[in-house]
PDB file of C-alpha atoms in Angstrom:
ATOM      1  CA  UNK A  51       0.003  -0.096  -0.051  1.00 56.00           C
ATOM      2  CA  UNK A  52       2.574   2.319   0.327  1.00 60.00           C
ATOM      3  CA  UNK A  53       4.533   1.639  -2.661  1.00 60.00           C
ATOM      4  CA  UNK A  54       1.365   2.478  -4.771  1.00 69.00           C
ATOM      5  CA  UNK A  55       0.576   5.233  -2.650  1.00 69.00           C
ATOM      6  CA  UNK A  56       4.599   6.342  -3.999  1.00 66.00           C
ATOM      7  CA  UNK A  57       3.636   5.672  -7.420  1.00 71.00           C
ATOM      8  CA  UNK A  58      -0.387   7.884  -7.326  1.00 75.00           C
ATOM      9  CA  UNK A  59       1.449  10.633  -6.203  1.00 72.00           C
ATOM     10  CA  UNK A  60       3.999  10.491  -8.800  1.00 72.00           C
ATOM     11  CA  UNK A  61       1.103  10.268 -11.090  1.00 77.00           C
ATOM     12  CA  UNK A  62      -1.075  13.108  -9.900  1.00 76.00           C
ATOM     13  CA  UNK A  63       1.858  15.244 -10.867  1.00 73.00           C
ATOM     14  CA  UNK A  64       2.130  13.607 -13.594  1.00 76.00           C
ATOM     15  CA  UNK A  65      -0.556  14.095 -14.488  1.00 78.00           C
ATOM     16  CA  UNK A  66      -1.019  17.261 -13.115  1.00 77.00           C
ATOM     17  CA  UNK A  67       0.649  18.946 -15.143  1.00 75.00           C
ATOM     18  CA  UNK A  68       0.263  17.320 -19.061  1.00 80.00           C
ATOM     19  CA  UNK A  69      -3.669  16.206 -18.395  1.00 83.00           C
ATOM     20  CA  UNK A  70      -4.409  15.638 -22.680  1.00 88.00           C
ATOM     21  CA  UNK A  71      -1.484  14.681 -23.895  1.00 89.00           C
ATOM     22  CA  UNK A  72      -0.409  12.557 -21.132  1.00 89.00           C
ATOM     23  CA  UNK A  73      -4.094  11.276 -22.439  1.00 90.00           C
ATOM     24  CA  UNK A  74      -4.272  11.793 -26.095  1.00 93.00           C
ATOM     25  CA  UNK A  75      -0.662   9.118 -26.030  1.00 91.00           C
ATOM     26  CA  UNK A  76      -2.271   6.963 -23.809  1.00 92.00           C
ATOM     27  CA  UNK A  77      -5.391   6.633 -26.162  1.00 94.00           C
ATOM     28  CA  UNK A  78      -2.697   6.856 -29.367  1.00 94.00           C
ATOM     29  CA  UNK A  79      -0.446   3.449 -28.259  1.00 94.00           C
ATOM     30  CA  UNK A  80      -4.503   1.304 -27.125  1.00 94.00           C
ATOM     31  CA  UNK A  81      -5.915   2.059 -30.833  1.00 95.00           C
ATOM     32  CA  UNK A  82      -2.062   0.663 -31.767  1.00 94.00           C
ATOM     33  CA  UNK A  83      -2.755  -2.205 -30.411  1.00 94.00           C
ATOM     34  CA  UNK A  84      -6.526  -2.618 -31.762  1.00 94.00           C
ATOM     35  CA  UNK A  85      -5.454  -1.987 -35.136  1.00 95.00           C
ATOM     36  CA  UNK A  86      -2.610  -4.024 -35.393  1.00 93.00           C
ATOM     37  CA  UNK A  87      -5.030  -6.854 -33.636  1.00 93.00           C
ATOM     38  CA  UNK A  88      -7.755  -6.061 -36.300  1.00 93.00           C
ATOM     39  CA  UNK A  89      -4.997  -6.426 -38.925  1.00 93.00           C
ATOM     40  CA  UNK A  90      -4.279  -9.564 -38.471  1.00 92.00           C
ATOM     41  CA  UNK A  91      -8.147 -10.826 -38.267  1.00 91.00           C
ATOM     42  CA  UNK A  92      -9.466  -9.666 -40.772  1.00 91.00           C
ATOM     43  CA  UNK A  93      -6.092 -10.570 -42.768  1.00 91.00           C
ATOM     44  CA  UNK A  94      -6.926 -14.164 -41.643  1.00 89.00           C
ATOM     45  CA  UNK A  95     -10.533 -13.702 -42.050  1.00 86.00           C
ATOM     46  CA  UNK A  96      -9.700 -11.539 -45.601  1.00 87.00           C
ATOM     47  CA  UNK A  97      -7.058 -15.390 -46.534  1.00 87.00           C
ATOM     48  CA  UNK A  98      -9.910 -18.131 -45.211  1.00 85.00           C
ATOM     49  CA  UNK A  99     -12.940 -16.473 -47.009  1.00 82.00           C
ATOM     50  CA  UNK A 100     -11.107 -16.213 -51.380  1.00 84.00           C
ATOM     51  CA  UNK A 101      -9.693 -20.251 -49.780  1.00 80.00           C
ATOM     52  CA  UNK A 102     -13.313 -21.095 -49.664  1.00 75.00           C
ATOM     53  CA  UNK A 103     -14.873 -18.860 -52.202  1.00 72.00           C
ATOM     54  CA  UNK A 104     -12.623 -20.148 -55.251  1.00 69.00           C
ATOM     55  CA  UNK A 105     -13.342 -23.980 -54.177  1.00 64.00           C
ATOM     56  CA  UNK A 106     -16.957 -23.269 -57.778  1.00 70.00           C
ATOM     57  CA  UNK A 107     -16.908 -20.400 -59.414  1.00 61.00           C
ATOM     58  CA  UNK A 108     -19.715 -19.234 -58.444  1.00 57.00           C
ATOM     59  CA  UNK A 109     -19.018 -18.025 -55.267  1.00 59.00           C
ATOM     60  CA  UNK A 110     -15.656 -17.166 -56.067  1.00 57.00           C
ATOM     61  CA  UNK A 111     -17.755 -14.670 -58.823  1.00 63.00           C
ATOM     62  CA  UNK A 112     -19.731 -13.466 -56.414  1.00 70.00           C
ATOM     63  CA  UNK A 113     -16.878 -12.778 -53.886  1.00 67.00           C
ATOM     64  CA  UNK A 114     -16.398  -9.232 -52.126  1.00 70.00           C
ATOM     65  CA  UNK A 115     -12.362  -8.722 -52.387  1.00 74.00           C
ATOM     66  CA  UNK A 116     -12.230  -5.318 -53.065  1.00 76.00           C
ATOM     67  CA  UNK A 117     -14.004  -4.292 -49.309  1.00 85.00           C
ATOM     68  CA  UNK A 118     -11.923  -6.414 -47.001  1.00 80.00           C
ATOM     69  CA  UNK A 119      -9.203  -6.116 -48.777  1.00 85.00           C
ATOM     70  CA  UNK A 120      -9.188  -1.899 -48.597  1.00 88.00           C
ATOM     71  CA  UNK A 121      -9.829  -2.865 -44.595  1.00 87.00           C
ATOM     72  CA  UNK A 122      -6.753  -4.236 -44.337  1.00 90.00           C
ATOM     73  CA  UNK A 123      -5.505  -0.891 -46.543  1.00 90.00           C
ATOM     74  CA  UNK A 124      -6.823   1.386 -43.815  1.00 92.00           C
ATOM     75  CA  UNK A 125      -5.476  -0.556 -40.986  1.00 93.00           C
ATOM     76  CA  UNK A 126      -2.165  -0.854 -42.175  1.00 93.00           C
ATOM     77  CA  UNK A 127      -1.973   2.488 -43.128  1.00 94.00           C
ATOM     78  CA  UNK A 128      -3.768   3.811 -39.853  1.00 93.00           C
ATOM     79  CA  UNK A 129      -1.567   1.676 -36.646  1.00 92.00           C
ATOM     80  CA  UNK A 130       1.577   3.696 -38.804  1.00 93.00           C
ATOM     81  CA  UNK A 131       0.220   6.548 -38.974  1.00 94.00           C
ATOM     82  CA  UNK A 132      -1.146   5.510 -34.856  1.00 93.00           C
ATOM     83  CA  UNK A 133       1.718   4.130 -33.650  1.00 92.00           C
ATOM     84  CA  UNK A 134       4.058   7.509 -35.186  1.00 94.00           C
ATOM     85  CA  UNK A 135       1.860   9.830 -33.621  1.00 93.00           C
ATOM     86  CA  UNK A 136       1.601   7.744 -30.133  1.00 92.00           C
ATOM     87  CA  UNK A 137       5.858   7.388 -30.356  1.00 92.00           C
ATOM     88  CA  UNK A 138       5.734  11.100 -31.485  1.00 92.00           C
ATOM     89  CA  UNK A 139       2.767  11.592 -28.105  1.00 92.00           C
ATOM     90  CA  UNK A 140       3.723  10.104 -25.113  1.00 91.00           C
ATOM     91  CA  UNK A 141       8.003  11.127 -24.918  1.00 89.00           C
ATOM     92  CA  UNK A 142       6.810  14.567 -26.132  1.00 90.00           C
ATOM     93  CA  UNK A 143       4.008  15.847 -23.154  1.00 87.00           C
ATOM     94  CA  UNK A 144       7.214  12.615 -20.554  1.00 88.00           C
ATOM     95  CA  UNK A 145       9.379  15.128 -21.118  1.00 87.00           C
ATOM     96  CA  UNK A 146       7.408  17.817 -20.935  1.00 86.00           C
ATOM     97  CA  UNK A 147       6.600  16.568 -17.396  1.00 86.00           C
ATOM     98  CA  UNK A 148      10.660  15.809 -16.640  1.00 85.00           C
ATOM     99  CA  UNK A 149      11.161  19.470 -17.533  1.00 84.00           C
ATOM    100  CA  UNK A 150       8.732  20.833 -14.776  1.00 82.00           C
ATOM    101  CA  UNK A 151       9.296  18.325 -12.302  1.00 82.00           C
ATOM    102  CA  UNK A 152      13.427  19.259 -13.226  1.00 82.00           C
ATOM    103  CA  UNK A 153      12.379  22.603 -12.154  1.00 80.00           C
ATOM    104  CA  UNK A 154      10.507  22.973  -8.969  1.00 80.00           C
ATOM    105  CA  UNK A 155      12.926  20.711  -7.927  1.00 78.00           C
ATOM    106  CA  UNK A 156      16.134  22.972  -8.249  1.00 77.00           C
ATOM    107  CA  UNK A 157      13.687  25.094  -6.783  1.00 77.00           C
ATOM    108  CA  UNK A 158      13.239  22.981  -3.380  1.00 73.00           C
ATOM    109  CA  UNK A 159      17.007  22.875  -2.911  1.00 72.00           C
ATOM    110  CA  UNK A 160      17.760  26.284  -3.028  1.00 71.00           C
ATOM    111  CA  UNK A 161      15.057  27.183  -0.049  1.00 70.00           C
ATOM    112  CA  UNK A 162      16.808  28.132   3.294  1.00 69.00           C
ATOM    113  CA  UNK A 163      17.735  25.503   5.070  1.00 67.00           C
ATOM    114  CA  UNK A 164      18.625  23.407   1.847  1.00 63.00           C
ATOM    115  CA  UNK A 165      21.999  23.669   0.586  1.00 62.00           C
ATOM    116  CA  UNK A 166      23.768  22.642   3.818  1.00 68.00           C
ATOM    117  CA  UNK A 167      22.004  18.836   3.395  1.00 66.00           C
ATOM    118  CA  UNK A 168      23.008  19.322  -0.240  1.00 63.00           C
ATOM    119  CA  UNK A 169      26.832  20.752  -0.605  1.00 63.00           C
ATOM    120  CA  UNK A 170      27.254  17.639   2.863  1.00 63.00           C
ATOM    121  CA  UNK A 171      26.131  14.828   0.316  1.00 66.00           C
ATOM    122  CA  UNK A 172      26.834  16.774  -3.336  1.00 65.00           C
ATOM    123  CA  UNK A 173      27.344  13.831  -5.194  1.00 65.00           C
ATOM    124  CA  UNK A 174      24.492  11.436  -3.614  1.00 67.00           C
ATOM    125  CA  UNK A 175      22.407  14.366  -4.420  1.00 70.00           C
ATOM    126  CA  UNK A 176      23.030  15.345  -7.350  1.00 71.00           C
ATOM    127  CA  UNK A 177      22.307  11.237  -8.534  1.00 71.00           C
ATOM    128  CA  UNK A 178      19.516  11.669  -7.804  1.00 70.00           C
ATOM    129  CA  UNK A 179      17.517  14.956  -9.393  1.00 74.00           C
ATOM    130  CA  UNK A 180      19.478  13.121 -12.320  1.00 76.00           C
ATOM    131  CA  UNK A 181      19.243   9.904 -12.091  1.00 78.00           C
ATOM    132  CA  UNK A 182      15.540   9.904  -9.882  1.00 79.00           C
ATOM    133  CA  UNK A 183      14.374  11.772 -12.000  1.00 82.00           C
ATOM    134  CA  UNK A 184      14.979  10.198 -15.297  1.00 80.00           C
ATOM    135  CA  UNK A 185      13.277   6.828 -13.387  1.00 82.00           C
ATOM    136  CA  UNK A 186      10.046   8.594 -13.429  1.00 82.00           C
ATOM    137  CA  UNK A 187       9.937   8.347 -16.839  1.00 81.00           C
ATOM    138  CA  UNK A 188       8.734   4.500 -16.740  1.00 81.00           C
ATOM    139  CA  UNK A 189       6.043   5.267 -14.888  1.00 83.00           C
ATOM    140  CA  UNK A 190       4.433   6.367 -17.744  1.00 87.00           C
ATOM    141  CA  UNK A 191       5.884   5.273 -20.939  1.00 88.00           C
ATOM    142  CA  UNK A 192       6.405   1.768 -20.031  1.00 87.00           C
ATOM    143  CA  UNK A 193       3.288   1.141 -16.408  1.00 88.00           C
ATOM    144  CA  UNK A 194       0.288   3.341 -17.528  1.00 88.00           C
ATOM    145  CA  UNK A 195       0.260   3.739 -20.854  1.00 92.00           C
ATOM    146  CA  UNK A 196       0.664  -0.313 -21.846  1.00 92.00           C
ATOM    147  CA  UNK A 197      -1.761  -1.225 -18.610  1.00 92.00           C
ATOM    148  CA  UNK A 198      -3.937   1.069 -20.517  1.00 92.00           C
ATOM    149  CA  UNK A 199      -3.687  -0.532 -24.293  1.00 94.00           C
ATOM    150  CA  UNK A 200      -3.695  -3.882 -22.955  1.00 94.00           C
ATOM    151  CA  UNK A 201      -6.788  -3.478 -21.163  1.00 94.00           C
ATOM    152  CA  UNK A 202      -7.937  -2.430 -24.858  1.00 95.00           C
ATOM    153  CA  UNK A 203      -6.423  -5.142 -26.755  1.00 95.00           C
ATOM    154  CA  UNK A 204      -8.644  -7.585 -23.414  1.00 95.00           C
ATOM    155  CA  UNK A 205     -11.968  -5.851 -24.170  1.00 95.00           C
ATOM    156  CA  UNK A 206     -12.065  -5.573 -28.396  1.00 95.00           C
ATOM    157  CA  UNK A 207     -11.222  -9.600 -27.602  1.00 95.00           C
ATOM    158  CA  UNK A 208     -13.996 -10.334 -25.687  1.00 95.00           C
ATOM    159  CA  UNK A 209     -16.041  -8.603 -27.659  1.00 95.00           C
ATOM    160  CA  UNK A 210     -15.168  -9.641 -30.858  1.00 94.00           C
ATOM    161  CA  UNK A 211     -15.184 -13.598 -29.804  1.00 94.00           C
ATOM    162  CA  UNK A 212     -17.752 -13.041 -28.195  1.00 93.00           C
ATOM    163  CA  UNK A 213     -19.939 -11.684 -31.450  1.00 92.00           C
ATOM    164  CA  UNK A 214     -19.567 -15.506 -32.141  1.00 92.00           C
ATOM    165  CA  UNK A 215     -20.505 -16.627 -28.800  1.00 91.00           C
ATOM    166  CA  UNK A 216     -20.667 -14.483 -25.402  1.00 92.00           C
ATOM    167  CA  UNK A 217     -19.983 -17.002 -22.692  1.00 93.00           C
ATOM    168  CA  UNK A 218     -16.660 -18.041 -25.211  1.00 93.00           C
ATOM    169  CA  UNK A 219     -15.855 -13.703 -24.889  1.00 93.00           C
ATOM    170  CA  UNK A 220     -16.325 -12.986 -21.015  1.00 94.00           C
ATOM    171  CA  UNK A 221     -14.572 -16.159 -19.959  1.00 95.00           C
ATOM    172  CA  UNK A 222     -11.306 -14.803 -22.622  1.00 95.00           C
ATOM    173  CA  UNK A 223     -11.347 -11.271 -21.167  1.00 95.00           C
ATOM    174  CA  UNK A 224     -11.211 -12.288 -18.077  1.00 95.00           C
ATOM    175  CA  UNK A 225      -8.529 -14.477 -18.310  1.00 95.00           C
ATOM    176  CA  UNK A 226      -6.763 -11.834 -19.944  1.00 94.00           C
ATOM    177  CA  UNK A 227      -6.476  -9.695 -17.138  1.00 94.00           C
ATOM    178  CA  UNK A 228      -6.588 -11.397 -14.587  1.00 94.00           C
ATOM    179  CA  UNK A 229      -3.551 -13.542 -16.327  1.00 93.00           C
ATOM    180  CA  UNK A 230      -1.660 -10.282 -17.740  1.00 92.00           C
ATOM    181  CA  UNK A 231      -2.288  -8.353 -14.666  1.00 91.00           C
ATOM    182  CA  UNK A 232      -1.317 -11.179 -12.567  1.00 93.00           C
ATOM    183  CA  UNK A 233       1.475 -11.591 -13.691  1.00 94.00           C
ATOM    184  CA  UNK A 234       2.734  -7.747 -13.902  1.00 91.00           C
ATOM    185  CA  UNK A 235       1.404  -7.294  -9.909  1.00 90.00           C
ATOM    186  CA  UNK A 236       3.399 -10.045  -9.351  1.00 92.00           C
ATOM    187  CA  UNK A 237       6.643  -9.369 -11.046  1.00 92.00           C
ATOM    188  CA  UNK A 238       6.019  -5.971  -9.603  1.00 88.00           C
ATOM    189  CA  UNK A 239       5.942  -7.377  -5.440  1.00 88.00           C
ATOM    190  CA  UNK A 240       9.104 -10.163  -6.343  1.00 91.00           C
ATOM    191  CA  UNK A 241      10.686  -6.950  -7.577  1.00 90.00           C
ATOM    192  CA  UNK A 242      10.460  -4.224  -5.382  1.00 87.00           C
ATOM    193  CA  UNK A 243      13.233  -5.926  -3.548  1.00 88.00           C
ATOM    194  CA  UNK A 244      15.640  -6.293  -6.045  1.00 91.00           C
ATOM    195  CA  UNK A 245      15.194  -2.869  -7.524  1.00 88.00           C
ATOM    196  CA  UNK A 246      15.424  -1.133  -4.332  1.00 86.00           C
ATOM    197  CA  UNK A 247      18.809  -2.538  -3.373  1.00 90.00           C
ATOM    198  CA  UNK A 248      20.435  -2.541  -7.565  1.00 89.00           C
ATOM    199  CA  UNK A 249      19.018   1.757  -6.775  1.00 86.00           C
ATOM    200  CA  UNK A 250      20.912   1.748  -4.072  1.00 86.00           C
ATOM    201  CA  UNK A 251      24.300   0.077  -6.060  1.00 90.00           C
ATOM    202  CA  UNK A 252      24.429   2.373  -8.724  1.00 87.00           C
ATOM    203  CA  UNK A 253      23.942   5.316  -5.771  1.00 84.00           C
ATOM    204  CA  UNK A 254      27.197   4.014  -3.656  1.00 86.00           C
ATOM    205  CA  UNK A 255      29.474   3.037  -6.861  1.00 87.00           C
ATOM    206  CA  UNK A 256      28.852   5.980  -8.577  1.00 83.00           C
ATOM    207  CA  UNK A 257      29.703   8.250  -5.406  1.00 82.00           C
ATOM    208  CA  UNK A 258      32.493   5.703  -4.548  1.00 84.00           C
ATOM    209  CA  UNK A 259      33.784   5.649  -8.079  1.00 85.00           C
ATOM    210  CA  UNK A 260      34.389  10.287  -7.401  1.00 80.00           C
ATOM    211  CA  UNK A 261      35.708   9.813  -4.190  1.00 81.00           C
ATOM    212  CA  UNK A 262      38.831   7.060  -5.123  1.00 83.00           C
ATOM    213  CA  UNK A 263      39.624   9.584  -8.705  1.00 83.00           C
ATOM    214  CA  UNK A 264      39.139  12.860  -7.023  1.00 81.00           C
ATOM    215  CA  UNK A 265      40.311  11.729  -3.711  1.00 81.00           C
ATOM    216  CA  UNK A 266      43.326   9.778  -5.471  1.00 82.00           C
ATOM    217  CA  UNK A 267      46.393  11.716  -3.236  1.00 81.00           C
ATOM    218  CA  UNK A 268      44.354  11.619  -0.313  1.00 82.00           C
ATOM    219  CA  UNK A 269      44.108   8.436  -0.273  1.00 80.00           C
ATOM    220  CA  UNK A 270      47.433   7.246  -1.163  1.00 81.00           C
ATOM    221  CA  UNK A 271      49.032   9.743   1.230  1.00 81.00           C
ATOM    222  CA  UNK A 272      46.097   7.511   3.740  1.00 82.00           C
ATOM    223  CA  UNK A 273      46.974   4.697   2.303  1.00 80.00           C
ATOM    224  CA  UNK A 274      43.556   4.181   1.922  1.00 84.00           C
ATOM    225  CA  UNK A 275      43.629   3.041  -1.532  1.00 86.00           C
ATOM    226  CA  UNK A 276      43.346  -0.637  -1.852  1.00 87.00           C
ATOM    227  CA  UNK A 277      40.500  -0.250   0.955  1.00 87.00           C
ATOM    228  CA  UNK A 278      38.517   2.491  -0.962  1.00 84.00           C
ATOM    229  CA  UNK A 279      38.887   0.196  -3.705  1.00 88.00           C
ATOM    230  CA  UNK A 280      37.096  -2.633  -2.452  1.00 91.00           C
ATOM    231  CA  UNK A 281      35.002  -0.810  -1.458  1.00 89.00           C
ATOM    232  CA  UNK A 282      34.204   0.541  -5.038  1.00 88.00           C
ATOM    233  CA  UNK A 283      34.390  -4.178  -5.701  1.00 91.00           C
ATOM    234  CA  UNK A 284      31.749  -3.759  -3.354  1.00 92.00           C
ATOM    235  CA  UNK A 285      29.592  -2.044  -5.074  1.00 90.00           C
ATOM    236  CA  UNK A 286      29.990  -3.587  -8.327  1.00 91.00           C
ATOM    237  CA  UNK A 287      29.166  -7.041  -7.803  1.00 94.00           C
ATOM    238  CA  UNK A 288      26.642  -5.132  -4.945  1.00 92.00           C
ATOM    239  CA  UNK A 289      25.020  -3.790  -8.647  1.00 91.00           C
ATOM    240  CA  UNK A 290      25.545  -7.158 -10.881  1.00 93.00           C
ATOM    241  CA  UNK A 291      23.296  -9.375  -8.287  1.00 94.00           C
ATOM    242  CA  UNK A 292      20.187  -6.495  -8.328  1.00 92.00           C
ATOM    243  CA  UNK A 293      20.710  -6.882 -11.939  1.00 92.00           C
ATOM    244  CA  UNK A 294      20.811 -10.754 -12.029  1.00 95.00           C
ATOM    245  CA  UNK A 295      18.058 -11.002  -9.946  1.00 93.00           C
ATOM    246  CA  UNK A 296      15.819  -8.729 -12.249  1.00 92.00           C
ATOM    247  CA  UNK A 297      16.654 -10.567 -15.252  1.00 93.00           C
ATOM    248  CA  UNK A 298      15.583 -13.280 -14.003  1.00 94.00           C
ATOM    249  CA  UNK A 299      12.194 -12.729 -13.038  1.00 93.00           C
ATOM    250  CA  UNK A 300      12.212 -10.725 -16.323  1.00 91.00           C
ATOM    251  CA  UNK A 301      12.712 -14.453 -17.834  1.00 93.00           C
ATOM    252  CA  UNK A 302      10.371 -15.574 -15.677  1.00 93.00           C
ATOM    253  CA  UNK A 303       7.647 -12.987 -16.081  1.00 92.00           C
ATOM    254  CA  UNK A 304       8.371 -13.815 -19.844  1.00 91.00           C
ATOM    255  CA  UNK A 305       7.760 -17.170 -20.004  1.00 93.00           C
ATOM    256  CA  UNK A 306       4.599 -16.430 -17.636  1.00 94.00           C
ATOM    257  CA  UNK A 307       2.705 -14.675 -20.365  1.00 93.00           C
ATOM    258  CA  UNK A 308       4.179 -17.041 -23.256  1.00 92.00           C
ATOM    259  CA  UNK A 309       2.767 -20.053 -21.099  1.00 94.00           C
ATOM    260  CA  UNK A 310      -1.023 -17.827 -20.417  1.00 94.00           C
ATOM    261  CA  UNK A 311      -0.678 -16.855 -24.123  1.00 92.00           C
ATOM    262  CA  UNK A 312      -0.584 -20.657 -25.477  1.00 93.00           C
ATOM    263  CA  UNK A 313      -3.289 -22.071 -23.206  1.00 95.00           C
ATOM    264  CA  UNK A 314      -5.747 -18.847 -24.139  1.00 94.00           C
ATOM    265  CA  UNK A 315      -5.011 -19.786 -27.421  1.00 93.00           C
ATOM    266  CA  UNK A 316      -5.658 -23.790 -26.647  1.00 95.00           C
ATOM    267  CA  UNK A 317      -9.149 -23.079 -25.046  1.00 95.00           C
ATOM    268  CA  UNK A 318     -10.162 -20.531 -27.923  1.00 95.00           C
ATOM    269  CA  UNK A 319      -9.019 -23.184 -30.704  1.00 93.00           C
ATOM    270  CA  UNK A 320     -10.876 -25.957 -28.241  1.00 94.00           C
ATOM    271  CA  UNK A 321     -14.604 -23.147 -28.121  1.00 94.00           C
ATOM    272  CA  UNK A 322     -13.889 -22.418 -31.497  1.00 93.00           C
ATOM    273  CA  UNK A 323     -13.656 -25.970 -32.978  1.00 92.00           C
ATOM    274  CA  UNK A 324     -16.214 -26.519 -31.357  1.00 93.00           C
ATOM    275  CA  UNK A 325     -18.322 -23.719 -32.454  1.00 92.00           C
ATOM    276  CA  UNK A 326     -17.630 -24.254 -36.174  1.00 90.00           C
ATOM    277  CA  UNK A 327     -18.894 -28.680 -35.783  1.00 89.00           C
ATOM    278  CA  UNK A 328     -22.649 -26.641 -34.267  1.00 89.00           C
ATOM    279  CA  UNK A 329     -22.343 -24.632 -37.232  1.00 85.00           C
ATOM    280  CA  UNK A 330     -22.078 -21.707 -35.049  1.00 87.00           C
ATOM    281  CA  UNK A 331     -20.135 -20.003 -36.652  1.00 88.00           C
ATOM    282  CA  UNK A 332     -17.842 -21.067 -40.380  1.00 86.00           C
ATOM    283  CA  UNK A 333     -13.904 -21.823 -40.710  1.00 86.00           C
ATOM    284  CA  UNK A 334     -13.236 -17.876 -42.110  1.00 86.00           C
ATOM    285  CA  UNK A 335     -15.418 -16.274 -38.843  1.00 88.00           C
ATOM    286  CA  UNK A 336     -12.525 -19.379 -36.737  1.00 90.00           C
ATOM    287  CA  UNK A 337      -9.760 -18.486 -37.991  1.00 90.00           C
ATOM    288  CA  UNK A 338     -10.388 -14.734 -37.156  1.00 91.00           C
ATOM    289  CA  UNK A 339     -11.200 -15.210 -33.769  1.00 92.00           C
ATOM    290  CA  UNK A 340      -7.416 -17.802 -33.449  1.00 92.00           C
ATOM    291  CA  UNK A 341      -5.754 -14.607 -34.949  1.00 92.00           C
ATOM    292  CA  UNK A 342      -7.382 -12.231 -32.572  1.00 93.00           C
ATOM    293  CA  UNK A 343      -7.141 -13.661 -29.628  1.00 92.00           C
ATOM    294  CA  UNK A 344      -2.847 -15.325 -30.999  1.00 91.00           C
ATOM    295  CA  UNK A 345      -2.602 -11.063 -30.586  1.00 91.00           C
ATOM    296  CA  UNK A 346      -4.565 -10.207 -27.371  1.00 91.00           C
ATOM    297  CA  UNK A 347      -1.821 -11.710 -24.322  1.00 88.00           C
ATOM    298  CA  UNK A 348       1.328  -9.818 -26.515  1.00 88.00           C
ATOM    299  CA  UNK A 349      -0.191  -6.107 -24.865  1.00 90.00           C
ATOM    300  CA  UNK A 350       0.382  -7.360 -21.219  1.00 88.00           C
ATOM    301  CA  UNK A 351       3.505  -8.584 -21.970  1.00 84.00           C
ATOM    302  CA  UNK A 352       5.335  -5.035 -22.541  1.00 84.00           C
ATOM    303  CA  UNK A 353       3.321  -4.385 -19.172  1.00 87.00           C
ATOM    304  CA  UNK A 354       6.597  -7.249 -17.479  1.00 87.00           C
ATOM    305  CA  UNK A 355       9.428  -4.283 -18.258  1.00 85.00           C
ATOM    306  CA  UNK A 356       7.831  -2.066 -16.392  1.00 86.00           C
ATOM    307  CA  UNK A 357       6.247  -3.979 -13.808  1.00 87.00           C
ATOM    308  CA  UNK A 358      10.299  -4.827 -12.816  1.00 87.00           C
ATOM    309  CA  UNK A 359      11.010  -0.524 -13.223  1.00 85.00           C
ATOM    310  CA  UNK A 360       7.919   0.534 -10.327  1.00 84.00           C
ATOM    311  CA  UNK A 361       9.751  -0.204  -7.896  1.00 80.00           C
ATOM    312  CA  UNK A 362      12.337   2.286  -9.016  1.00 82.00           C
ATOM    313  CA  UNK A 363       9.980   4.296  -9.976  1.00 83.00           C
ATOM    314  CA  UNK A 364       8.200   4.576  -5.803  1.00 80.00           C
ATOM    315  CA  UNK A 365      11.225   4.838  -4.618  1.00 79.00           C
ATOM    316  CA  UNK A 366      13.184   7.314  -6.091  1.00 80.00           C
ATOM    317  CA  UNK A 367       9.306   9.075  -5.927  1.00 78.00           C
ATOM    318  CA  UNK A 368      10.309   9.078  -1.863  1.00 78.00           C
ATOM    319  CA  UNK A 369      12.651  10.057  -2.333  1.00 77.00           C
ATOM    320  CA  UNK A 370      12.702  13.168  -4.207  1.00 76.00           C
ATOM    321  CA  UNK A 371       8.874  14.786  -2.876  1.00 72.00           C
ATOM    322  CA  UNK A 372      10.641  16.346   0.209  1.00 68.00           C
ATOM    323  CA  UNK A 373      11.692  19.072  -1.593  1.00 66.00           C
ATOM    324  CA  UNK A 374       8.825  19.139  -4.729  1.00 64.00           C
ATOM    325  CA  UNK A 375       7.665  22.205  -4.195  1.00 56.00           C
ATOM    326  CA  UNK A 376       4.623  24.162  -6.276  1.00 54.00           C
TER     327      UNK A 376
END
């Protein structure tokens, strides 16, 4: 709960600075995902329907190839345009928000009483002014935007398959949301410790490297140069251990998303096979359902990087919050 409050306070600052552009970027990301799913589904339906229509001359003559092909072209061009617009809007808005946060932080550190603390630990606080602000970028670009796009993909897949069978669409949407967000939440909870240790190790590594280079003469004269090198090596080892733990979590999350997507696809395959056997849907409709189900889990996989960095962003928000001034 504490971590969620930290993230929520940082997100409130984000959306207070650029609410319209941030919302537009998330909407464009969702639109890009939906267009990609629709493009693949329509293409599969069109290829299957064309193959079946070509089995006899009458159906081949009466089959309309122009509307589906026009839809495919429209979706392909629209997806490219929305992808470009999403990248442009989201990154421009994020950089604008980070610039305003940096200004607020500098104002906070310029306040009376803050100078003494800044002079006491200049390297550590400078690191936090730079790296911690950069860590907040992951909140929007790698957490909020992928989460919104994944939710839109689950709803779209549920609606498309629900048009063929209500229970199939509802079950697929519920499975996608539960598995997709559940895996991300589990990764975020398990990554909290390694992410915090990584941030602390990186901070220590940078500070000790600066001390070693800047105070090399004094360290040699005092006979502490070897001890400083050992401290630097220890910080590097701690950083490597934290990176290894995060890499294992990311690999496990990728495998979990792959398994969840495969299970969803297998279940949809069995369901559409049963519906096609009953005559409730045709073969082109079955191909459409399979392709939509196959692509529905992909947006959730993008959440794993955001889940890994959520704890780091929460730590950054907690460190910087006392100096955020309006």
